[in-house]
XYZ file of C-alpha atoms in Angstrom:
656
model
C -57.766 -46.093 -142.107
C -61.004 -46.912 -143.940
C -60.794 -46.912 -147.734
C -63.826 -44.606 -147.859
C -61.733 -41.727 -146.515
C -60.549 -41.123 -150.076
C -56.756 -40.964 -149.340
C -53.992 -43.514 -149.537
C -53.687 -45.249 -146.164
C -50.550 -45.157 -144.111
C -49.461 -48.721 -143.464
C -47.177 -49.559 -140.557
C -45.410 -52.853 -141.103
C -43.840 -54.744 -138.269
C -41.603 -57.797 -138.516
C -43.691 -60.912 -139.153
C -43.677 -63.640 -136.533
C -41.809 -66.826 -137.162
C -43.495 -69.150 -139.703
C -45.967 -66.378 -140.568
C -45.898 -65.371 -144.225
C -46.862 -61.831 -145.164
C -49.306 -61.583 -148.075
C -49.718 -58.013 -149.414
C -53.314 -58.402 -150.565
C -56.459 -56.390 -150.013
C -58.433 -57.894 -147.188
C -61.673 -56.670 -148.644
C -61.181 -57.367 -152.327
C -63.777 -60.041 -153.002
C -61.839 -61.541 -155.902
C -58.135 -61.403 -155.166
C -57.996 -61.381 -151.355
C -56.352 -64.095 -149.290
C -58.925 -66.512 -147.929
C -58.422 -65.826 -144.262
C -62.058 -66.732 -143.664
C -62.787 -69.819 -145.857
C -66.335 -70.936 -146.481
C -65.501 -74.436 -145.170
C -63.095 -74.445 -142.251
C -60.918 -77.488 -142.656
C -60.228 -77.740 -138.966
C -63.719 -77.596 -137.524
C -65.717 -78.934 -140.425
C -68.453 -76.345 -139.785
C -69.767 -73.881 -142.363
C -68.980 -70.207 -141.968
C -71.982 -68.208 -140.751
C -73.827 -66.133 -143.345
C -72.938 -62.920 -141.504
C -69.292 -63.488 -142.339
C -69.891 -63.792 -146.059
C -72.522 -61.147 -146.364
C -75.032 -63.618 -147.824
C -78.683 -63.376 -146.830
C -80.507 -65.916 -144.782
C -78.363 -65.841 -141.693
C -79.293 -67.283 -138.310
C -80.811 -65.374 -135.437
C -78.758 -62.493 -134.035
C -77.944 -64.227 -130.774
C -76.822 -67.408 -132.362
C -74.954 -65.548 -135.060
C -73.067 -63.555 -132.417
C -72.130 -66.732 -130.571
C -71.012 -68.451 -133.760
C -69.007 -65.362 -134.650
C -67.175 -65.424 -131.351
C -66.373 -69.099 -131.733
C -65.165 -68.667 -135.297
C -62.917 -65.782 -134.413
C -61.514 -67.743 -131.474
C -60.768 -70.709 -133.723
C -59.190 -68.433 -136.280
C -56.974 -66.982 -133.587
C -56.024 -70.499 -132.457
C -55.288 -71.401 -136.064
C -52.610 -68.688 -136.346
C -51.376 -69.104 -132.784
C -52.514 -65.610 -131.832
C -54.777 -66.472 -128.965
C -52.230 -66.259 -126.157
C -49.165 -64.582 -127.649
C -48.771 -61.028 -128.750
C -46.791 -60.729 -131.939
C -46.432 -58.107 -134.654
C -49.008 -58.384 -137.395
C -49.136 -57.435 -141.025
C -50.660 -54.372 -142.595
C -50.401 -52.461 -139.360
C -52.535 -54.878 -137.327
C -52.335 -55.080 -133.564
C -50.595 -58.253 -132.494
C -53.040 -59.603 -129.906
C -55.838 -62.003 -130.767
C -58.472 -59.528 -129.687
C -57.212 -57.101 -132.334
C -57.933 -59.767 -134.934
C -61.400 -60.282 -133.494
C -62.041 -56.542 -133.590
C -60.952 -56.476 -137.233
C -63.220 -59.356 -138.004
C -66.158 -57.668 -136.314
C -65.442 -54.457 -138.212
C -65.448 -56.337 -141.508
C -68.555 -58.396 -140.726
C -71.338 -57.827 -143.212
C -69.246 -55.467 -145.423
C -67.450 -57.871 -147.715
C -69.498 -56.743 -150.705
C -68.284 -53.126 -150.360
C -65.106 -51.961 -152.124
C -62.152 -50.616 -150.120
C -58.670 -49.534 -151.090
C -57.175 -50.796 -147.855
C -57.997 -51.065 -144.196
C -55.413 -50.402 -141.487
C -55.998 -50.963 -137.819
C -53.798 -48.566 -135.822
C -51.549 -50.006 -133.202
C -52.535 -49.061 -129.712
C -50.317 -49.232 -126.690
C -51.736 -51.775 -124.280
C -50.616 -52.757 -120.854
C -48.081 -55.291 -122.134
C -46.463 -52.688 -124.431
C -46.310 -50.231 -121.595
C -44.419 -52.877 -119.635
C -41.591 -52.968 -122.198
C -38.122 -51.793 -121.198
C -35.019 -51.141 -123.283
C -31.909 -53.269 -122.966
C -28.930 -50.997 -123.541
C -26.557 -53.948 -123.917
C -28.636 -55.672 -126.585
C -29.949 -52.381 -127.963
C -33.443 -53.795 -128.227
C -36.769 -53.503 -126.354
C -37.589 -56.443 -124.065
C -40.406 -57.354 -121.744
C -40.000 -56.370 -118.167
C -40.628 -59.975 -117.131
C -37.636 -61.145 -119.209
C -35.110 -58.833 -117.593
C -34.296 -61.219 -114.767
C -33.796 -64.138 -117.186
C -31.881 -63.419 -120.368
C -31.024 -59.808 -119.523
C -30.248 -60.104 -115.823
C -26.750 -58.661 -116.069
C -27.547 -56.215 -118.827
C -28.117 -52.479 -118.460
C -31.781 -51.701 -118.901
C -33.679 -48.442 -118.904
C -37.338 -47.449 -119.264
C -38.531 -47.444 -122.848
C -39.651 -43.810 -122.663
C -36.230 -42.753 -121.420
C -34.527 -44.771 -124.151
C -36.842 -43.140 -126.684
C -35.982 -39.669 -125.449
C -32.284 -40.541 -125.466
C -32.557 -41.842 -129.024
C -34.391 -38.678 -130.084
C -31.720 -36.511 -128.474
C -28.994 -38.463 -130.199
C -30.793 -38.117 -133.532
C -31.220 -34.379 -132.979
C -27.516 -34.048 -132.175
C -26.612 -35.991 -135.278
C -29.006 -33.858 -137.322
C -27.350 -30.720 -135.967
C -23.922 -32.124 -136.857
C -25.239 -33.094 -140.273
C -26.633 -29.606 -140.851
C -23.317 -28.111 -139.795
C -21.488 -30.465 -142.137
C -23.888 -29.557 -144.949
C -23.146 -25.857 -144.397
C -19.408 -26.548 -144.367
C -19.666 -28.620 -147.531
C -21.731 -25.910 -149.219
C -19.148 -23.300 -148.264
C -16.378 -25.586 -149.465
C -18.267 -26.174 -152.719
C -18.647 -22.418 -153.191
C -14.946 -21.986 -152.558
C -14.142 -24.766 -155.011
C -16.348 -23.090 -157.579
C -14.509 -19.802 -157.076
C -11.139 -21.569 -157.373
C -12.369 -23.410 -160.481
C -13.403 -20.149 -162.132
C -10.133 -18.505 -161.107
C -8.031 -21.373 -162.492
C -9.997 -21.274 -165.729
C -9.486 -17.522 -166.029
C -5.783 -17.832 -165.190
C -5.185 -20.476 -167.848
C -7.172 -18.437 -170.363
C -4.977 -15.437 -169.663
C -1.925 -17.692 -169.883
C -2.967 -18.934 -173.329
C -3.480 -15.362 -174.472
C -0.096 -14.478 -173.007
C 1.641 -17.304 -174.888
C -0.099 -16.451 -178.134
C 0.817 -12.786 -177.818
C 4.458 -13.553 -177.032
C 4.858 -16.094 -179.819
C 3.287 -13.757 -182.345
C 5.704 -11.081 -181.231
C 8.615 -13.518 -181.580
C 7.491 -14.550 -185.075
C 7.171 -10.926 -186.105
C 10.654 -10.237 -184.773
C 12.093 -13.253 -186.614
C 10.367 -12.214 -189.823
C 11.808 -8.729 -189.481
C 15.272 -10.209 -188.849
C 14.893 -12.398 -191.952
C 13.943 -9.488 -194.167
C 16.822 -7.405 -192.860
C 19.377 -10.190 -193.437
C 18.050 -11.033 -196.915
C 18.210 -7.367 -197.906
C 21.782 -7.044 -196.617
C 22.879 -10.194 -198.465
C 21.303 -8.909 -201.688
C 23.121 -5.616 -201.439
C 26.460 -7.354 -200.856
C 25.809 -9.729 -203.756
C 25.005 -6.853 -206.097
C 28.134 -4.943 -205.099
C 30.419 -7.954 -205.675
C 28.873 -8.863 -208.993
C 29.103 -5.292 -210.262
C 32.796 -5.134 -209.325
C 33.540 -8.470 -210.985
C 31.567 -7.452 -214.064
C 33.575 -4.228 -214.379
C 36.827 -6.163 -214.137
C 35.565 -8.632 -216.715
C 34.727 -5.858 -219.204
C 38.126 -4.171 -218.702
C 39.906 -7.470 -219.140
C 37.986 -8.111 -222.373
C 38.915 -4.730 -223.758
C 42.602 -5.294 -222.976
C 42.473 -8.711 -224.576
C 40.974 -7.318 -227.780
C 43.698 -4.659 -227.909
C 46.405 -7.324 -227.486
C 44.930 -9.449 -230.271
C 44.729 -6.438 -232.577
C 48.388 -5.585 -231.976
C 49.448 -9.192 -232.616
C 47.624 -9.256 -235.941
C 49.099 -5.897 -236.932
C 52.635 -7.084 -236.109
C 52.122 -10.307 -238.125
C 51.021 -8.258 -241.138
C 54.065 -6.014 -240.787
C 56.377 -8.990 -240.945
C 55.255 -9.722 -244.532
C 55.843 -6.159 -245.786
C 58.849 -4.808 -247.701
C 61.791 -3.603 -245.795
C 61.114 0.043 -246.355
C 57.459 -0.244 -245.377
C 58.317 -2.525 -242.479
C 60.757 -0.009 -241.049
C 58.276 2.812 -241.329
C 55.478 0.797 -239.719
C 57.772 -0.699 -237.082
C 58.651 2.703 -235.713
C 54.990 3.620 -235.281
C 54.173 0.187 -233.850
C 56.996 0.447 -231.365
C 55.575 3.675 -230.012
C 52.102 2.138 -229.828
C 53.363 -1.014 -228.098
C 55.337 1.074 -225.649
C 52.281 3.051 -224.623
C 50.133 -0.108 -224.298
C 52.672 -2.019 -222.275
C 53.282 0.927 -220.029
C 49.551 0.998 -219.195
C 48.946 -0.792 -215.812
C 46.537 -3.661 -216.151
C 44.556 -4.835 -213.000
C 44.880 -8.583 -212.938
C 43.761 -9.096 -209.323
C 40.110 -10.068 -208.538
C 38.425 -7.228 -206.733
C 35.757 -9.438 -205.062
C 36.694 -12.836 -203.680
C 34.163 -15.626 -204.235
C 34.372 -16.790 -200.620
C 31.346 -15.959 -198.408
C 31.885 -13.949 -195.280
C 30.880 -15.422 -191.921
C 27.428 -13.909 -191.279
C 26.784 -13.519 -187.521
C 23.096 -13.249 -186.672
C 22.161 -11.202 -183.573
C 19.203 -12.871 -181.847
C 19.604 -11.180 -178.473
C 16.266 -9.411 -178.734
C 14.590 -12.676 -179.700
C 16.199 -14.384 -176.739
C 14.912 -11.595 -174.536
C 11.417 -12.157 -175.860
C 11.749 -15.888 -175.333
C 12.909 -15.278 -171.793
C 9.869 -13.144 -171.067
C 7.612 -16.118 -171.708
C 6.963 -17.973 -168.450
C 4.178 -20.046 -166.974
C 3.147 -17.419 -164.405
C -0.031 -15.696 -165.572
C -1.173 -12.257 -164.633
C -2.878 -12.294 -161.214
C -6.626 -12.275 -160.751
C -8.489 -9.331 -159.261
C -7.878 -8.893 -155.519
C -10.769 -8.917 -153.047
C -10.816 -5.730 -150.992
C -12.107 -6.161 -147.443
C -14.770 -3.980 -145.840
C -13.609 -1.490 -143.266
C -12.780 -3.101 -139.941
C -13.835 -1.530 -136.644
C -11.381 0.957 -135.129
C -9.230 0.864 -138.275
C -9.269 4.616 -138.854
C -8.074 7.790 -137.213
C -8.926 11.337 -138.068
C -6.267 11.420 -140.791
C -5.664 7.785 -141.783
C -7.345 4.469 -142.553
C -5.987 0.938 -142.695
C -7.089 -0.806 -145.904
C -6.808 -4.595 -146.238
C -7.410 -6.984 -149.130
C -6.794 -10.620 -150.056
C -5.775 -12.638 -153.108
C -6.131 -16.228 -154.238
C -3.238 -18.332 -152.989
C -2.196 -19.627 -156.435
C -1.516 -16.135 -157.791
C 2.008 -14.745 -157.911
C 2.123 -11.041 -157.162
C 5.091 -8.697 -157.173
C 3.267 -5.572 -155.991
C -0.138 -3.934 -155.623
C -1.480 -0.612 -156.801
C -3.851 0.908 -154.244
C -5.992 3.739 -155.600
C -8.450 5.983 -153.797
C -10.396 9.208 -154.062
C -12.743 11.137 -151.755
C -16.497 10.710 -151.923
C -18.846 13.661 -151.697
C -22.624 13.530 -151.150
C -22.614 9.731 -151.168
C -21.089 9.336 -154.660
C -17.505 9.663 -155.979
C -16.974 12.974 -157.738
C -15.681 12.694 -161.288
C -13.600 15.782 -160.803
C -12.030 14.429 -157.608
C -8.330 13.695 -157.864
C -7.315 10.049 -157.743
C -4.273 8.903 -155.786
C -2.318 5.695 -156.385
C 0.406 4.124 -154.297
C 2.504 0.981 -154.782
C 2.327 -1.553 -151.938
C 4.139 -4.843 -151.352
C 1.836 -6.236 -148.646
C -1.916 -6.969 -148.617
C -2.581 -4.009 -146.340
C -1.735 -0.352 -146.248
C -2.234 2.577 -143.871
C -3.202 5.551 -145.994
C -2.344 8.840 -144.292
C -2.895 12.572 -144.720
C -6.651 12.200 -145.170
C -9.454 14.571 -144.216
C -11.262 13.767 -140.919
C -14.813 12.370 -141.009
C -14.666 11.915 -144.793
C -15.621 8.924 -146.926
C -13.126 7.557 -149.448
C -13.465 5.049 -152.272
C -10.673 2.454 -152.504
C -9.799 -0.173 -155.115
C -6.676 -2.259 -155.699
C -4.967 -4.125 -158.564
C -2.215 -6.759 -158.451
C 0.671 -7.001 -160.901
C 3.615 -9.207 -161.818
C 5.912 -9.639 -164.832
C 3.075 -11.154 -166.854
C 0.848 -8.114 -166.446
C -1.697 -6.409 -164.246
C -4.902 -7.869 -162.811
C -8.356 -6.360 -163.216
C -9.289 -3.866 -160.527
C -11.036 -5.094 -157.407
C -14.515 -4.007 -156.459
C -14.780 -0.544 -154.944
C -14.955 -0.335 -151.130
C -15.934 2.636 -149.026
C -13.745 3.584 -146.061
C -14.302 6.498 -143.711
C -11.897 8.385 -141.516
C -12.655 9.008 -137.871
C -14.052 12.383 -136.856
C -12.052 15.247 -135.437
C -12.131 15.591 -131.643
C -15.007 17.736 -130.358
C -14.376 21.053 -128.642
C -15.864 21.336 -125.133
C -17.468 24.658 -124.292
C -15.879 25.070 -120.900
C -17.636 28.376 -120.164
C -21.074 26.801 -120.679
C -20.565 23.872 -118.301
C -23.030 23.805 -115.410
C -22.624 21.511 -112.423
C -24.344 20.749 -109.172
C -23.775 18.261 -106.383
C -24.722 15.110 -108.350
C -24.646 16.071 -112.035
C -23.012 18.260 -114.664
C -24.281 19.593 -117.996
C -21.524 19.305 -120.604
C -21.775 21.132 -123.958
C -19.424 20.939 -126.927
C -18.951 21.729 -130.603
C -18.709 18.891 -133.119
C -15.476 20.052 -134.722
C -16.495 18.312 -138.001
C -18.025 19.596 -141.213
C -19.866 16.322 -141.873
C -22.336 14.995 -139.283
C -21.281 12.253 -136.892
C -23.269 9.306 -135.540
C -22.947 9.888 -131.796
C -20.705 11.116 -129.000
C -19.101 9.537 -125.939
C -18.325 11.356 -122.693
C -15.435 9.901 -120.677
C -15.052 10.723 -116.992
C -11.907 10.455 -114.908
C -12.325 10.851 -111.170
C -8.995 11.793 -109.664
C -7.270 13.998 -107.195
C -5.574 15.890 -110.007
C -6.539 16.527 -113.612
C -3.314 14.879 -114.749
C -4.307 11.512 -113.292
C -5.199 8.905 -115.875
C -7.718 6.095 -116.027
C -11.256 6.267 -117.332
C -13.694 5.375 -114.606
C -16.901 5.792 -116.597
C -18.086 6.335 -120.177
C -21.453 7.607 -121.333
C -22.010 6.367 -124.892
C -24.541 6.863 -127.669
C -25.185 10.570 -127.066
C -26.990 11.879 -130.194
C -26.730 15.618 -129.448
C -23.889 17.981 -128.585
C -24.685 18.120 -124.878
C -25.169 15.656 -122.052
C -26.363 15.731 -118.465
C -23.966 13.384 -116.672
C -24.695 11.905 -113.240
C -21.728 12.344 -110.875
C -20.747 11.729 -107.290
C -21.081 14.718 -104.936
C -18.110 16.759 -103.884
C -15.694 15.219 -106.377
C -13.399 16.544 -109.063
C -13.692 15.049 -112.549
C -11.636 15.354 -115.694
C -13.994 15.088 -118.667
C -13.258 14.250 -122.303
C -15.580 13.920 -125.288
C -15.169 11.717 -128.369
C -17.124 11.777 -131.625
C -18.101 8.480 -133.303
C -18.881 7.695 -136.937
C -18.579 4.752 -139.302
C -14.832 5.323 -139.329
C -14.603 4.803 -135.573
C -14.073 7.043 -132.548
C -12.188 10.291 -132.703
C -9.310 11.187 -130.458
C -10.131 12.677 -127.064
C -11.052 16.297 -126.855
C -9.045 18.662 -124.713
C -9.936 17.918 -121.068
C -11.979 20.094 -118.766
C -12.245 19.842 -115.005
C -15.649 19.755 -113.315
C -16.344 20.029 -109.578
C -19.576 18.641 -108.185
C -20.740 21.187 -105.627
C -23.957 21.754 -103.823
C -26.580 24.148 -105.119
C -25.564 27.678 -104.120
C -27.384 30.994 -104.292
C -25.505 34.251 -104.579
C -27.376 37.274 -103.212
C -27.215 40.843 -104.422
C -23.965 42.687 -104.136
C -23.484 44.664 -100.906
C -21.959 47.835 -102.386
C -21.998 50.042 -99.283
C -19.092 50.364 -96.950
C -19.695 49.902 -93.272
C -21.160 47.062 -91.199
C -23.936 44.785 -92.456
C -25.854 42.170 -90.484
C -28.329 39.416 -91.475
C -29.544 36.151 -89.983
C -30.238 32.702 -91.458
C -32.590 30.159 -89.917
C -31.277 26.640 -90.489
C -32.349 23.066 -89.854
C -29.759 21.367 -87.674
C -30.361 18.109 -89.602
C -29.517 19.619 -93.010
C -26.179 20.153 -94.720
C -25.787 23.866 -95.402
C -23.202 26.525 -96.141
C -23.499 30.279 -95.533
C -20.986 33.055 -96.125
C -19.806 35.672 -98.619
C -17.866 35.616 -101.890
C -16.468 37.942 -104.503
C -18.371 38.232 -107.764
C -15.698 36.414 -109.795
C -15.639 33.346 -107.533
C -15.415 30.090 -109.608
C -18.941 28.818 -110.098
C -17.817 25.185 -110.234
C -16.082 25.168 -106.855
C -17.438 24.889 -103.340
C -17.789 27.978 -101.180
C -14.648 28.338 -99.096
C -12.602 26.133 -101.445
C -10.698 29.144 -102.819
C -9.341 32.512 -101.769
C -12.388 34.368 -103.102
C -14.966 33.110 -100.595
C -15.462 32.707 -96.833
C -18.146 30.521 -95.286
C -19.457 28.434 -92.422
C -20.363 24.828 -93.387
C -22.367 22.266 -91.425
C -22.336 18.472 -91.927
C -24.236 15.785 -90.050
C -22.597 12.364 -89.948
C -23.671 9.545 -87.621
C -25.660 11.928 -85.394
C -22.572 14.086 -84.940
C -22.493 17.721 -86.032
C -19.415 19.021 -87.799
C -18.876 22.745 -88.275
C -16.183 24.203 -90.528
C -15.154 27.812 -91.215
C -13.650 27.554 -94.679
C -11.424 29.852 -96.689
C -9.043 28.712 -99.404
C -9.879 25.107 -98.509
C -8.717 25.279 -94.877
C -10.597 25.493 -91.554
C -9.536 26.075 -87.932
C -10.096 23.337 -85.377
C -13.184 24.650 -83.557
C -15.736 22.573 -81.621
C -19.300 23.887 -81.265
C -21.296 22.185 -78.542
C -24.649 23.908 -79.071
C -26.003 23.545 -82.585
C -27.321 26.913 -83.784
C -30.759 27.157 -85.326
C -30.369 30.836 -86.225
C -26.978 32.050 -87.468
C -26.091 35.731 -87.336
C -23.585 37.022 -89.913
C -21.728 40.308 -89.520
C -19.857 41.792 -92.492
C -17.476 44.622 -91.530
C -15.989 46.307 -94.594
C -14.095 48.884 -92.541
C -12.180 46.318 -90.471
C -12.173 43.601 -93.221
C -13.834 41.050 -90.938
C -16.606 38.451 -91.304
C -18.122 37.051 -88.068
C -20.610 34.246 -87.342
C -22.866 34.014 -84.226
C -25.377 31.662 -82.646
C -28.152 34.262 -82.570
C -30.363 32.259 -80.199
C -27.841 32.302 -77.354
C -25.799 35.334 -78.515
C -22.703 33.162 -78.876
C -19.762 34.167 -81.032
C -18.671 31.289 -83.245
C -15.789 32.519 -85.439
C -14.395 35.641 -87.141
C -12.448 35.779 -90.438
C -9.882 38.501 -91.056
C -10.561 39.123 -94.745
C -8.779 41.008 -97.474
C -11.906 42.707 -98.810
C -10.414 44.641 -101.712
C -13.831 44.708 -103.419
C -17.486 44.305 -102.563
C -18.897 40.820 -101.853
C -22.144 38.892 -102.260
C -23.897 36.920 -99.518
C -23.979 33.216 -100.452
C -26.117 30.274 -99.353
C -26.147 26.610 -100.359
C -27.818 23.298 -99.526
C -26.347 19.933 -100.435
C -29.690 18.140 -100.152
C -33.304 19.296 -100.433
C -34.125 21.558 -97.508
C -34.871 25.114 -96.516
C -32.920 28.178 -95.414
C -34.822 31.229 -94.160
C -32.973 34.546 -94.517
C -33.691 37.664 -92.412
C -32.196 40.918 -93.612
C -32.902 44.564 -92.856
C -33.002 43.806 -89.166
C -31.348 45.794 -86.416
C -28.011 44.648 -85.152
C -28.153 42.939 -81.683
C -26.360 44.599 -78.790
C -23.834 41.796 -78.314
C -22.700 42.264 -81.921
C -21.449 45.772 -81.305
C -18.385 44.442 -79.492
C -17.113 42.627 -82.557
């Protein structure tokens, strides 16, 4: 890249050839550059042409060009680059011609200033001939394969490059995966670190609280014992003091009597006798007085037993297990709810000791928990609980706390759970069906809206048969047009879906796929009635009569309330049936009618069918016509029936 481009050049460095020293200097710095082009070439002894130095006064252009070629060739010989291709420095091409091109590019521009000049490497024919030795894990020339690498595994360089890129991409993918795992592990470590720090903080607070309580208890015990000892001391000293005073009084009395007696002994006889009598009475009274000479309070101390049971209980309540951290309540899992219950799950850090959990919940109305809503709490031993007796299709707010002997954890974050909806109610009287479809309508059965509905179809011989053969999901409204197979009986259920999951099945209804039928006006007149129907012998049709209350979802002739003639075409064979209550006689018709005559005889309770074109009688029903009937017509596939009524009765009919 030319230094005039204004940006720092990108330099590609390749390993230097043997005995070639790399000099990181600017090729075009006139002062500090390496003298690759000396003014006097020591090998040739010829001066460098003026064009090479940028000095004026050069030779003629032709001669200068020739001298330039010679000088470049000698320079290439000097560095042994003439014949061999070797990696260069500063991103040079290795061949001698690359050096000559560089020299030509620099000719006449030595006086200009450049940051750096880089000649891009170009893939030449020799480089294209390189192959990759898998054994040596190095690129080699194709010509060297048979020599030093004859027994080695070699592959094209491009293929080796692609393989190396693929390997690098795989390693990068593994590295990215490992980075994600390490980041997740680091996040988990951070959470554990915070939890351990919080646990030890709570443990320190727990110890401090317990020890303060113990010290307060001991101080209270000390005050109580000191007060009791003081009271006992006071009582003993007061008793001893009373005895001491009484003893002193008695001693004074004794001393007084002794002195009085000694004085009496020195008196005259007459006085002595008089005083002796009085003294004798006094001494008698004093000596007869009982004197307490036993100590009322012994000086020995009683054995004081200290009751520290409550202190021991407090000491025993101190343990190294802290109160647990707040549990992490899980979001609602799919299909974890029914119409009256939800399964709530949560988790806790593994280093927490928990004796039980307190699971609390309350209903949510209009998207926010009502303050006046009652809260319910239940004690749970496991990290999951099925909460029952809930309202269908209702959102509840749950939170959980953990507890052990050390205390109770903070409450978890609040999580919203929702019960499944109630089963819908199918409107059986509003069901409409035809040969290949049925329109099903239902009521939601829920006060709150649901997300969607699912219609489940069971095709069976009896409504009691089980096994869902088809489900129509994601129905946003309370009706669905369901595609069915013709002439089949289906048991149909409907489920409602919400965030809480699917509801239970609705009560089943049975649907029959019948062909499109038209019921004519009632024939309310007794007697004989005749009409004709033009048919296409290639169509599937049914003609006959039915009572007004015939089931609309059943085929004509499938019950005891209708009588008909039915035609089917299968594999070019015509099949005719005369149906009543699902049965038909075994009758073969050889000539396919195109116009069918129908005779209704109320008086004789008969219904007859004729091939009107050939006046042929086909079949006659003996009917229990206890009420008037309607003429009926149906086509199983698009087609046409042409009805003729109000016509005169043919002569051959009169015999039937």
